[in-house]
Coordinates of C-alpha atoms in Angstrom, one line a residue:
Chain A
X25 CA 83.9 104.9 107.3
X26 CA 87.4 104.0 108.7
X27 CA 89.2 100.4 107.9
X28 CA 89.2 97.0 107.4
X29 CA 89.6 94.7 110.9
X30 CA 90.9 92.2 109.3
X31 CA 94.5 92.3 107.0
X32 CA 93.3 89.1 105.0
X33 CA 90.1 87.8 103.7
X34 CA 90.2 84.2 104.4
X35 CA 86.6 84.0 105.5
X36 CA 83.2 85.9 106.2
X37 CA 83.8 84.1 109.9
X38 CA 86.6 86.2 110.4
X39 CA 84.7 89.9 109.4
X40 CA 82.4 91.7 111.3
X41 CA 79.3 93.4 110.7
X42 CA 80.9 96.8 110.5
X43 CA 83.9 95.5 107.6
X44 CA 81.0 94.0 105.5
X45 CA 79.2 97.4 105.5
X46 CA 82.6 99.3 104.7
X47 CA 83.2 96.8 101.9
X48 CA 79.2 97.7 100.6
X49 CA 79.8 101.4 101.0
X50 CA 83.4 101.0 98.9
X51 CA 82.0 98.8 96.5
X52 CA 78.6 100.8 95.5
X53 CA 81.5 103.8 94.4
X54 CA 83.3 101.0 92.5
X55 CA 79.7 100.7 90.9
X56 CA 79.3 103.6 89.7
X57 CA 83.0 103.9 88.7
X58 CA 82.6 100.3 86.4
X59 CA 79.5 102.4 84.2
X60 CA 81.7 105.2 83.3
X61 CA 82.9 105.9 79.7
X62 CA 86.5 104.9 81.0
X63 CA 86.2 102.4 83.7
X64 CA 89.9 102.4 85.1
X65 CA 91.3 104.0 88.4
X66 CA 94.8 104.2 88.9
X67 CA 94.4 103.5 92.8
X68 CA 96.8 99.7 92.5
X69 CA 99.1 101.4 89.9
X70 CA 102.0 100.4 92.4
X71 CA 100.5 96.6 92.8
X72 CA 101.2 92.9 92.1
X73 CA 99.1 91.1 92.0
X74 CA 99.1 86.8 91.4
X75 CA 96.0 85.2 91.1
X76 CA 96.8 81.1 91.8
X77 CA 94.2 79.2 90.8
X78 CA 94.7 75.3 91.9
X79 CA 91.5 74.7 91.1
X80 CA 89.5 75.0 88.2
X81 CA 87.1 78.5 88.1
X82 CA 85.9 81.1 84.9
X83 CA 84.0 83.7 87.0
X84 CA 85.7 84.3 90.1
X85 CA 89.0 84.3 87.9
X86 CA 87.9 86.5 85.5
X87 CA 85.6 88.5 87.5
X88 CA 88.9 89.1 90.0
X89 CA 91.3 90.0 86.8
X90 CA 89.1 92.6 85.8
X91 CA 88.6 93.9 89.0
X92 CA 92.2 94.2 89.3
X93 CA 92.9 95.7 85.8
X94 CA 90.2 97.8 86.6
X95 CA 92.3 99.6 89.6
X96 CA 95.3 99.2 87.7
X97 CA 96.9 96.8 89.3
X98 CA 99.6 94.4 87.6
X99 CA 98.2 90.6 87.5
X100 CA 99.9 87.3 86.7
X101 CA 97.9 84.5 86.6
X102 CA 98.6 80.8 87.6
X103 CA 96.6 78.0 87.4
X104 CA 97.6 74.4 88.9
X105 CA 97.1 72.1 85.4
X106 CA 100.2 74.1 84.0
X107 CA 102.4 74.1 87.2
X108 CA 105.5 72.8 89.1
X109 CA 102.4 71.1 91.7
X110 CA 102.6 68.4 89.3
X111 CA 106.6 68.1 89.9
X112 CA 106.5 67.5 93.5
X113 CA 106.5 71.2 94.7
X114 CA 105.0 72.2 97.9
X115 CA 102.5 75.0 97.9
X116 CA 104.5 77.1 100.4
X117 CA 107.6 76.7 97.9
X118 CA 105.3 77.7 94.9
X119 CA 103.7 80.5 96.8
X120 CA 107.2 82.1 98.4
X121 CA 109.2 81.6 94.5
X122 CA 106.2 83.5 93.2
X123 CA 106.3 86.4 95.7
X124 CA 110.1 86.8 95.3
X125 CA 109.5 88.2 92.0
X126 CA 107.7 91.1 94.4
X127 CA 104.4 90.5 94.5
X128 CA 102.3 91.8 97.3
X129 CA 98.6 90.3 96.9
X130 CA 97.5 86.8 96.3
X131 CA 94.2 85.4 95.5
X132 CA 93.6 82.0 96.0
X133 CA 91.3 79.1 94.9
X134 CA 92.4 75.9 96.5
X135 CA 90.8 72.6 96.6
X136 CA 91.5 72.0 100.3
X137 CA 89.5 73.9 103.4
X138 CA 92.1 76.4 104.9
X139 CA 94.6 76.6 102.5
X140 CA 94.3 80.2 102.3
X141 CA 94.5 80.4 106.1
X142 CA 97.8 78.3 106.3
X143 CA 99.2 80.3 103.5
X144 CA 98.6 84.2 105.5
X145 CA 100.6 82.4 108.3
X146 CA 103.2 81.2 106.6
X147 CA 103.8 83.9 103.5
X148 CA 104.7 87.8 103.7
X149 CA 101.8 88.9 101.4
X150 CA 98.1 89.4 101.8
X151 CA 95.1 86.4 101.1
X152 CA 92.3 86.6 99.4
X153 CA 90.5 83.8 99.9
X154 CA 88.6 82.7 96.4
X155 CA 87.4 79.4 97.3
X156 CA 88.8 77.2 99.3
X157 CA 87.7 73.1 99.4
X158 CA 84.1 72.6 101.0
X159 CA 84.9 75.6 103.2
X160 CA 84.7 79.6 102.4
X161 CA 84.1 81.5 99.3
X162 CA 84.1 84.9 101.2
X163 CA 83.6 87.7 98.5
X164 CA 81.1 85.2 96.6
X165 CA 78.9 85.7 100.1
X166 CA 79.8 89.7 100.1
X167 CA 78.5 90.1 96.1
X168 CA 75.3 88.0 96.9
X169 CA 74.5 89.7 100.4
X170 CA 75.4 92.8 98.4
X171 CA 72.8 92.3 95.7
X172 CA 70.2 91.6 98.3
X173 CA 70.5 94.6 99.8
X174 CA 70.6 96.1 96.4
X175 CA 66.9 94.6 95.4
X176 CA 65.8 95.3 98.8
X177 CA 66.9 97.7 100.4
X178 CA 68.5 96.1 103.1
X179 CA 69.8 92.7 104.7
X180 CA 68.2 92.8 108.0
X181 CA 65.1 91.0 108.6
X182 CA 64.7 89.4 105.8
X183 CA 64.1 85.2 104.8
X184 CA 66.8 84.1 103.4
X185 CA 67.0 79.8 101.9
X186 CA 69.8 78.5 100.7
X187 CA 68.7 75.3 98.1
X188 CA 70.8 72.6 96.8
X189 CA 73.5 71.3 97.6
X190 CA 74.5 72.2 101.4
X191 CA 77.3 69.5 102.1
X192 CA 79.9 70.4 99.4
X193 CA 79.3 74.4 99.2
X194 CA 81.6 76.6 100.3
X195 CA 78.8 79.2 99.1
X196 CA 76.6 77.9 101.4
X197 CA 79.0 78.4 104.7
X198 CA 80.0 81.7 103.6
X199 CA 76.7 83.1 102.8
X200 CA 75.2 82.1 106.4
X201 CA 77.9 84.0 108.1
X202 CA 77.3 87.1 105.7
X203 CA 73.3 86.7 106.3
X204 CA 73.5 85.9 110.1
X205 CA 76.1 88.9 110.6
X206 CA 73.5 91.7 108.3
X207 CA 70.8 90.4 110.4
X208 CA 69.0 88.3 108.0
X209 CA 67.2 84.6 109.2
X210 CA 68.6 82.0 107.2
X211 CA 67.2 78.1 105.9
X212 CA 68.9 75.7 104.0
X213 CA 67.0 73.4 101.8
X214 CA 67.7 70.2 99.9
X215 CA 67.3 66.3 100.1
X216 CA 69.3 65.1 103.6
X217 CA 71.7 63.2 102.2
X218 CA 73.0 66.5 101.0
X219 CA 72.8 68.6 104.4
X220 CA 75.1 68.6 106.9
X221 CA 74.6 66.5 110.2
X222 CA 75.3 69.8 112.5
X223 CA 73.8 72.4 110.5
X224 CA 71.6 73.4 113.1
X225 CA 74.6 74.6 115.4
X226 CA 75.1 77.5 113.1
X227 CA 71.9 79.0 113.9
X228 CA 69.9 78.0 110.5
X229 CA 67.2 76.1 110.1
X230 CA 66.3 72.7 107.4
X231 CA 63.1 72.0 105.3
X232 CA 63.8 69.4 102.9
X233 CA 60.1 70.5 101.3
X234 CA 61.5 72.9 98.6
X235 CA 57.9 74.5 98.5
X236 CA 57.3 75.5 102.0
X237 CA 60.7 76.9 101.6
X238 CA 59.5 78.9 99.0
X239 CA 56.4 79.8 100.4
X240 CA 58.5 81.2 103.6
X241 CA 61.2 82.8 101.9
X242 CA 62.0 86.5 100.3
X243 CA 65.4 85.4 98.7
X244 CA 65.8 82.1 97.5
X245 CA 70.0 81.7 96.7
X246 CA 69.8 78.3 94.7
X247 CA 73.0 76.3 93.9
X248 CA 74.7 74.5 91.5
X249 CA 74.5 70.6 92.0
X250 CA 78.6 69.7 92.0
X251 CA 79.0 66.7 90.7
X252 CA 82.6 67.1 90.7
X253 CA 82.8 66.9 94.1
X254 CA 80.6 63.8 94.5
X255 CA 82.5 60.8 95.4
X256 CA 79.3 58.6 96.3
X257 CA 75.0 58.9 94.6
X258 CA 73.3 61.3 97.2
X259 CA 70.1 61.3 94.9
X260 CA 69.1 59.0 92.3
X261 CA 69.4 60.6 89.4
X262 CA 69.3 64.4 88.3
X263 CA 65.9 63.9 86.5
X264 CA 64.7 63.1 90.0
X265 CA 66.5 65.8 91.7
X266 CA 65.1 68.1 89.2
X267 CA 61.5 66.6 89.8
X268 CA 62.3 67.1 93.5
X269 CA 64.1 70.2 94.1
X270 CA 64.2 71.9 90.8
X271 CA 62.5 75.5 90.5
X272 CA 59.9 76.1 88.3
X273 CA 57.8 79.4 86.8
X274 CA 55.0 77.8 88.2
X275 CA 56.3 77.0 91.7
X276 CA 56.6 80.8 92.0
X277 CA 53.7 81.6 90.2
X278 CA 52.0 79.5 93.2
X279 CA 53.5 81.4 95.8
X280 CA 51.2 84.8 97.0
X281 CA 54.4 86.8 96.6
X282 CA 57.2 88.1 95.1
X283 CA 60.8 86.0 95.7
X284 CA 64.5 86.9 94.7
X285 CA 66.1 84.1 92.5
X286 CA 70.0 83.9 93.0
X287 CA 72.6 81.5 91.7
X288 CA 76.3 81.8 92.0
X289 CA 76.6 80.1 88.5
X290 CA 77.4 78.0 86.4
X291 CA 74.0 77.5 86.4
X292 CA 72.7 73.5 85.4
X293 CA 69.3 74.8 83.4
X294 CA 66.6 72.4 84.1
X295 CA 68.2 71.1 87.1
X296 CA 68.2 73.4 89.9
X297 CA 66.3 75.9 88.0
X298 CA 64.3 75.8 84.6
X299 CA 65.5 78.4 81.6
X300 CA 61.9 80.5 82.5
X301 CA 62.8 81.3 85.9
X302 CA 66.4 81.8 84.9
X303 CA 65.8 84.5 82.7
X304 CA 62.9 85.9 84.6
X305 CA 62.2 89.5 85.9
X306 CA 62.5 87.6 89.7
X307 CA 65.6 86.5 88.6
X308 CA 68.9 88.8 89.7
X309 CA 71.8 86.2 88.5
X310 CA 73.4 89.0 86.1
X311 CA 73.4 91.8 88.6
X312 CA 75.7 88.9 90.8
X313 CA 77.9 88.9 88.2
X314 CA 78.0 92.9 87.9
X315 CA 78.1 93.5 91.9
X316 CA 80.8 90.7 91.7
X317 CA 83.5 93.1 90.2
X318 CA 82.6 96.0 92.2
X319 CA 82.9 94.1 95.6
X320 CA 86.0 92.3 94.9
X321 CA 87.3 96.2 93.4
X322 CA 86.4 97.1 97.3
X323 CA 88.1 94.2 99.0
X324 CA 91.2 94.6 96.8
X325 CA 91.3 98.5 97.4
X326 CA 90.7 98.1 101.3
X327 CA 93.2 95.1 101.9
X328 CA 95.8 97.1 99.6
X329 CA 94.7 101.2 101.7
X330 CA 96.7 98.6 104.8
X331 CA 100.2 98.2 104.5
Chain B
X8 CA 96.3 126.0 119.1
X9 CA 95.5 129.2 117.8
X10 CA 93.1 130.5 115.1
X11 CA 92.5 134.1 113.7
X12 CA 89.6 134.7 111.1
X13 CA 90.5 135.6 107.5
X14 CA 87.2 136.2 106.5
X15 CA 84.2 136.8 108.7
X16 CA 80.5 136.3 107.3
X17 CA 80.1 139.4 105.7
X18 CA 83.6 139.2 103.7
X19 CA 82.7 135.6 102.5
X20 CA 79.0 136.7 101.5
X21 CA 80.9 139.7 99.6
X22 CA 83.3 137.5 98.0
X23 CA 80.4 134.4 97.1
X24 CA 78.9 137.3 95.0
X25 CA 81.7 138.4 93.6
X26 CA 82.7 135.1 92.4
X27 CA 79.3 134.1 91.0
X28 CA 79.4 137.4 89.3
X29 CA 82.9 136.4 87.6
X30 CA 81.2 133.0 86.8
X31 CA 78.4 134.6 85.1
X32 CA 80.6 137.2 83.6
X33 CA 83.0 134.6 81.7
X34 CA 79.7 131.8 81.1
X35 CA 76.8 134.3 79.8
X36 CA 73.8 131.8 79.6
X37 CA 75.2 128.6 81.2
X38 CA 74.5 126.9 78.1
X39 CA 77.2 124.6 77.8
X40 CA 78.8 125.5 81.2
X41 CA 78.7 122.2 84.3
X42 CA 80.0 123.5 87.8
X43 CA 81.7 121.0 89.2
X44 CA 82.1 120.3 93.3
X45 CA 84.6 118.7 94.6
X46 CA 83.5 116.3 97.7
X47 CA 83.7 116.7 100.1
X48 CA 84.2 120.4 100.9
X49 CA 83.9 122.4 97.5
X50 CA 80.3 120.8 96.7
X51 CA 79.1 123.7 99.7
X52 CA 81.3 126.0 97.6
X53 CA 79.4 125.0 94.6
X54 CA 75.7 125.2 95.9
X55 CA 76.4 128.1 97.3
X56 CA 77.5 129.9 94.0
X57 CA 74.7 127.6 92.5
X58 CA 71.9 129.3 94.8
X59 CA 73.1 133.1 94.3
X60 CA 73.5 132.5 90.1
X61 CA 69.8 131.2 90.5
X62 CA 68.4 133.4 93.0
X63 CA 70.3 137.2 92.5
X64 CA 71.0 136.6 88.8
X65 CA 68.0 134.7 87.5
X66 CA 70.5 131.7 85.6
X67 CA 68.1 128.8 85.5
X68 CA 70.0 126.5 83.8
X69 CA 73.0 126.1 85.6
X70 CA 74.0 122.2 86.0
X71 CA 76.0 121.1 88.4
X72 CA 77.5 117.9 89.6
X73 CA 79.7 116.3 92.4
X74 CA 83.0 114.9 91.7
X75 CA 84.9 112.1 94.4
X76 CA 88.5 111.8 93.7
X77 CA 90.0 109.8 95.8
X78 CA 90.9 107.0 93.5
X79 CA 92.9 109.2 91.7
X80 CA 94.8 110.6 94.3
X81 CA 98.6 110.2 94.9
X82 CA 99.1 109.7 98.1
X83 CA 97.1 106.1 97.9
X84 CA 99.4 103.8 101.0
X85 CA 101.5 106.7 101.7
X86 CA 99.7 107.7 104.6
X87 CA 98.7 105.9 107.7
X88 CA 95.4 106.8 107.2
X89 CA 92.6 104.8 104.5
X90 CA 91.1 106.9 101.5
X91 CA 87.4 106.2 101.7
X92 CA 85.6 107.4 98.9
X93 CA 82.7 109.9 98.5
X94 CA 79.5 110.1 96.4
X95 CA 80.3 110.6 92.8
X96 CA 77.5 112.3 90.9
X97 CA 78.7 112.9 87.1
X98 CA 75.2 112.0 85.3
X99 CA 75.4 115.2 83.6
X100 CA 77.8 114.3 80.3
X101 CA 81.5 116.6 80.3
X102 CA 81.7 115.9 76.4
X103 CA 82.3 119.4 75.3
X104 CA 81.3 121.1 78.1
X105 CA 83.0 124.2 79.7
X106 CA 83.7 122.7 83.1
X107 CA 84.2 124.9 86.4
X108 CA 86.0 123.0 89.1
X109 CA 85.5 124.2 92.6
X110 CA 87.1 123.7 95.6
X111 CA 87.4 125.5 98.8
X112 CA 91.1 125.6 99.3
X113 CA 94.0 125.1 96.8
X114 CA 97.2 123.9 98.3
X115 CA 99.8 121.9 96.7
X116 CA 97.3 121.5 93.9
X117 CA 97.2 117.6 94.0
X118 CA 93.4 117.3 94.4
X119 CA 93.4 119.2 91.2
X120 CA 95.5 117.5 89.5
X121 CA 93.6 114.2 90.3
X122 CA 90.6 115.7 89.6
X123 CA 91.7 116.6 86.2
X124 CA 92.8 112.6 85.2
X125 CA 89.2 111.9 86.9
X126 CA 87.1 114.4 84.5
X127 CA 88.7 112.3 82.2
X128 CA 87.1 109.3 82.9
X129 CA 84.1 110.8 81.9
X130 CA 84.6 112.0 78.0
X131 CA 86.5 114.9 77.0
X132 CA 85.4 118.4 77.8
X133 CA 85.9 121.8 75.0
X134 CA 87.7 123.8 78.7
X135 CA 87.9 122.8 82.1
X136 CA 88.7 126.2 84.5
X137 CA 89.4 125.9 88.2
X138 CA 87.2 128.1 90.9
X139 CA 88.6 128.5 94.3
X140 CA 87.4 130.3 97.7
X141 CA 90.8 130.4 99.4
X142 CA 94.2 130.0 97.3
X143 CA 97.4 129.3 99.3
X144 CA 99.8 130.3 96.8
X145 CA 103.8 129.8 97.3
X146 CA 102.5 126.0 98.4
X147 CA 102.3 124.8 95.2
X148 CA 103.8 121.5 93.9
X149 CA 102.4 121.7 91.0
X150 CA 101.8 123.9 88.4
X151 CA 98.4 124.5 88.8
X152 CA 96.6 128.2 89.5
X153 CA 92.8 129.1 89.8
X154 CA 91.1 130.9 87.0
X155 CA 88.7 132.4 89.6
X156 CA 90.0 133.0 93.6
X157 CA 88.7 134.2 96.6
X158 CA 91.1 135.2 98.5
X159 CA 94.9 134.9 98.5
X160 CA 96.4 133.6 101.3
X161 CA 99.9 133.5 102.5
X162 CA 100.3 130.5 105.1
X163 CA 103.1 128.0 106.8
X164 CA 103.5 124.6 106.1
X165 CA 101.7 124.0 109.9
X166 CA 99.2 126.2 109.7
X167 CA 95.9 125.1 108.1
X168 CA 93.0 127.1 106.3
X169 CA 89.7 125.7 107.4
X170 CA 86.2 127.3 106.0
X171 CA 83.4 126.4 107.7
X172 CA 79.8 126.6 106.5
X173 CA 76.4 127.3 108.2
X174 CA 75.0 124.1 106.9
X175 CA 77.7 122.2 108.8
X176 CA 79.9 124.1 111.0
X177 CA 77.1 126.9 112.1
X178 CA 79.1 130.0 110.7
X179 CA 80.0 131.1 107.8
X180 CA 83.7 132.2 108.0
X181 CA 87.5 131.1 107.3
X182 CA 90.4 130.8 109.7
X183 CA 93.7 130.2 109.8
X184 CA 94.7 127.7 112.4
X185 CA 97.9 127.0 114.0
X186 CA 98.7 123.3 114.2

């Protein structure tokens, strides 16, 4: 047990195998801290903390709020549809007026890739990375990796496919580096038009047939078609996406074993996945959402322990 | 560097029984009594006291539980050093419990006192008494004493009291060690 390598999180690329096993050891304490009668720590009591959301988000902003309130931190909140963005303002000048009021953490969601990097070279505060364009979503890959190794046991060794849509998740980058780094072999699945070109390079491997995915997998991490990101038809329609790629009860009842069902939400019911296997006993969408506080308790309290 | 022993094997066996025999004086049946260790270094403390209650004085039903504190400590960025956390077991309920802290050394008495906002975490105990093996007294910064105590110790600010345990350290005994 020692410290974080790192004095932002602006991607999994950037952690190594030992930060991501300091953050699970931190965050399984935050665990057990988040059941108790009174689930505050005074730990951040002496921290600010601005959460700048410039693009739209309900988990990841809430599930970061009450991960901060939880370690009594002070939070302000700021969200692009109400800001000065819309008056011309550069992000650098939004981010440097907000930390003048002393604040000494940011979390970001940004809708361009690297935003977050170009903000920890260019502010005096530390990043948190929540989301940022096509390109990271670095604590959504620690809280899924996390509740692998919570069903488990471990990360190492074991079959991991990613299903869906490849090309516009920032999910799907992060969670290969967080798999490949814990040791775990890693697919991606979906129709072609929505995988990357160069996939391969990172070390994955592509099945466009969704059920000899399944039938090789232990985890299957499905995710959300974005629409919203869409700015030409990659499939036809989502009636023939779901007919295609959408995960049935019994598509897993067909398979000869038992396979881990993950979504990083919102969840499109009956598209990537139908209500039965949603709420099924395979499914372990809810303890995301749980480990999510915990693991972003950990990255808040480790980034803040270096000054 | 230099170290002298306080207390050599036989004086800490002398004193472990004397201090469960306090513990079993004050708590009669253990009924609503939970011993609580705090990690890292009082949970030995606290098994050890544990294992002579049950062994030499036939208490069965003596509960006891492990208590991490470092998120409640006050000294959070004020070091160089990171506060990693311990295990934390509190399944056992404090709700109107007598609780026994136990540590192996009180100092300043800040572990204490962050161990007392922790307890409160978990519901609100009837009394909450504090057991130590070694007390360090005129180093106090805050107005906190032990209900049960070892030994007393008068020590400098650069000296150190370390008490190793057979489990870990192969020994049993307590020094003083000049920094």
């Amino acid at each position: 047990m020692s410290e974080l390598s790192v004095k932002h999180l602006l991607g999994i690329k950037y952690l190594n195998e030992a930060d991501i096993q300091l953050i699970f050891e931190t965050a399984t304490q935050f665990k057990e801290v988040i059941n108790r009668p009174i689930k505050k720590v005074p730990s951040l009591r002496d921290i600010t903390i601005a959460n700048l959301f410039f693009e739209n988000s309900t988990r990841t902003k809430l599930s970061f709020e009450l991960a901060q309130k939880r370690l009594s931190a002070d939070v302000i909140n700021f969200s692009a549809s109400m800001s000065s963005l819309k008056k011309g303002e550069t992000l650098i000048d939004t981010v440097n007026n907000i930390l003048s009021m002393k604040v000494d953490m940011v979390v970001m969601r940004h809708s361009s890739a690297g935003a977050a990097s170009f903000l920890a070279q260019h502010v005096d505060a530390t990043i948190i990375n929540a989301g940022d364009g096509a390109h990271e979503h670095p604590t959504q890959a620690l809280l899924d990796t996390f509740s692998i190794a919570e069903r488990l046991g471990d990360v190492a060794g074991k079959k991991v496919v990613i299903i869906g849509d490849i090309l516009h998740s920032r999910v799907a980058l992060s969670n290969i580096f967080a798999l490949q780094k814990l040791g775990a072999e890693v697919k991606v699945c979906g129709p072609s038009t929505l995988i990357p070109k160069h996939i391969t390079s990172l070390g994955v491997s592509v099945e466009t047939d969704v059920k000899k995915a399944l039938a090789w997998c232990d985890v299957a991490n499905v995710l959300r078609v974005q629409f919203e990101r869409m700015s030409a038809s990659y499939f036809p329609s989502n009636r023939e996406y779901a007919a295609f790629y959408g995960i049935t009860k019994p598509m897993l009842d067909a398979v000869d074993k038992e396979i881990v069902i993950m979504h990083p939400g919102p969840i499109n019911r009956g598209v990537e996945l139908s209500s039965e296997v949603v709420d099924s006993n395979e499914s372990i969408i809810l303890d995301q959402v749980e480990n999510g506080v915990a693991i972003r308790m950990a990255v808040l309290y480790l980034l803040a322990s270096k000054k | 560097m230099s170290q002298k022993l306080l207390l050599s094997a036989e004086d800490l066996h002398i004193i472990l029984f004397r201090l469960a025999c306090q513990l079993k004086e004050s708590h009669g049946n253990f009924d609503q009594t939970l011993l609580v260790g705090l990690q890292p270094r009082g949970v030995r403390l606290a098994e050890r006291l544990l294992h002579i209650l049950t062994q030499e004085y036939n208490v069965h039903n003596v509960q006891l539980s492990k208590l991490d504190i470092t998120f409640f400590r006050d000294d959070f960025r004020r070091g160089d050093k990171v506060l990693n956390p311990n295990a934390n077991n509190m399944e056992v309920g404090v709700e109107n419990k007598r609780i026994v802290l136990i540590d192996d050394v009180l100092y300043t008495g800040r572990s204490i006192r962050a161990a007392l906002t922790a307890i409160d975490s978990y519901g609100r105990p009837a009394e909450i008494q504090l057991l130590t093996l070694i007390d360090r007294r005129f180093s106090r910064h805050l107005p906190i004493q032990p209900d049960f105590c070892g030994r007393q110790v008068d020590a400098i600010q650069n000296e150190q009291v370390v008490v190793c345990w057979n489990e870990e350290d192969n020994e049993d005994a307590v020094y003083l060690v000049n920094k």
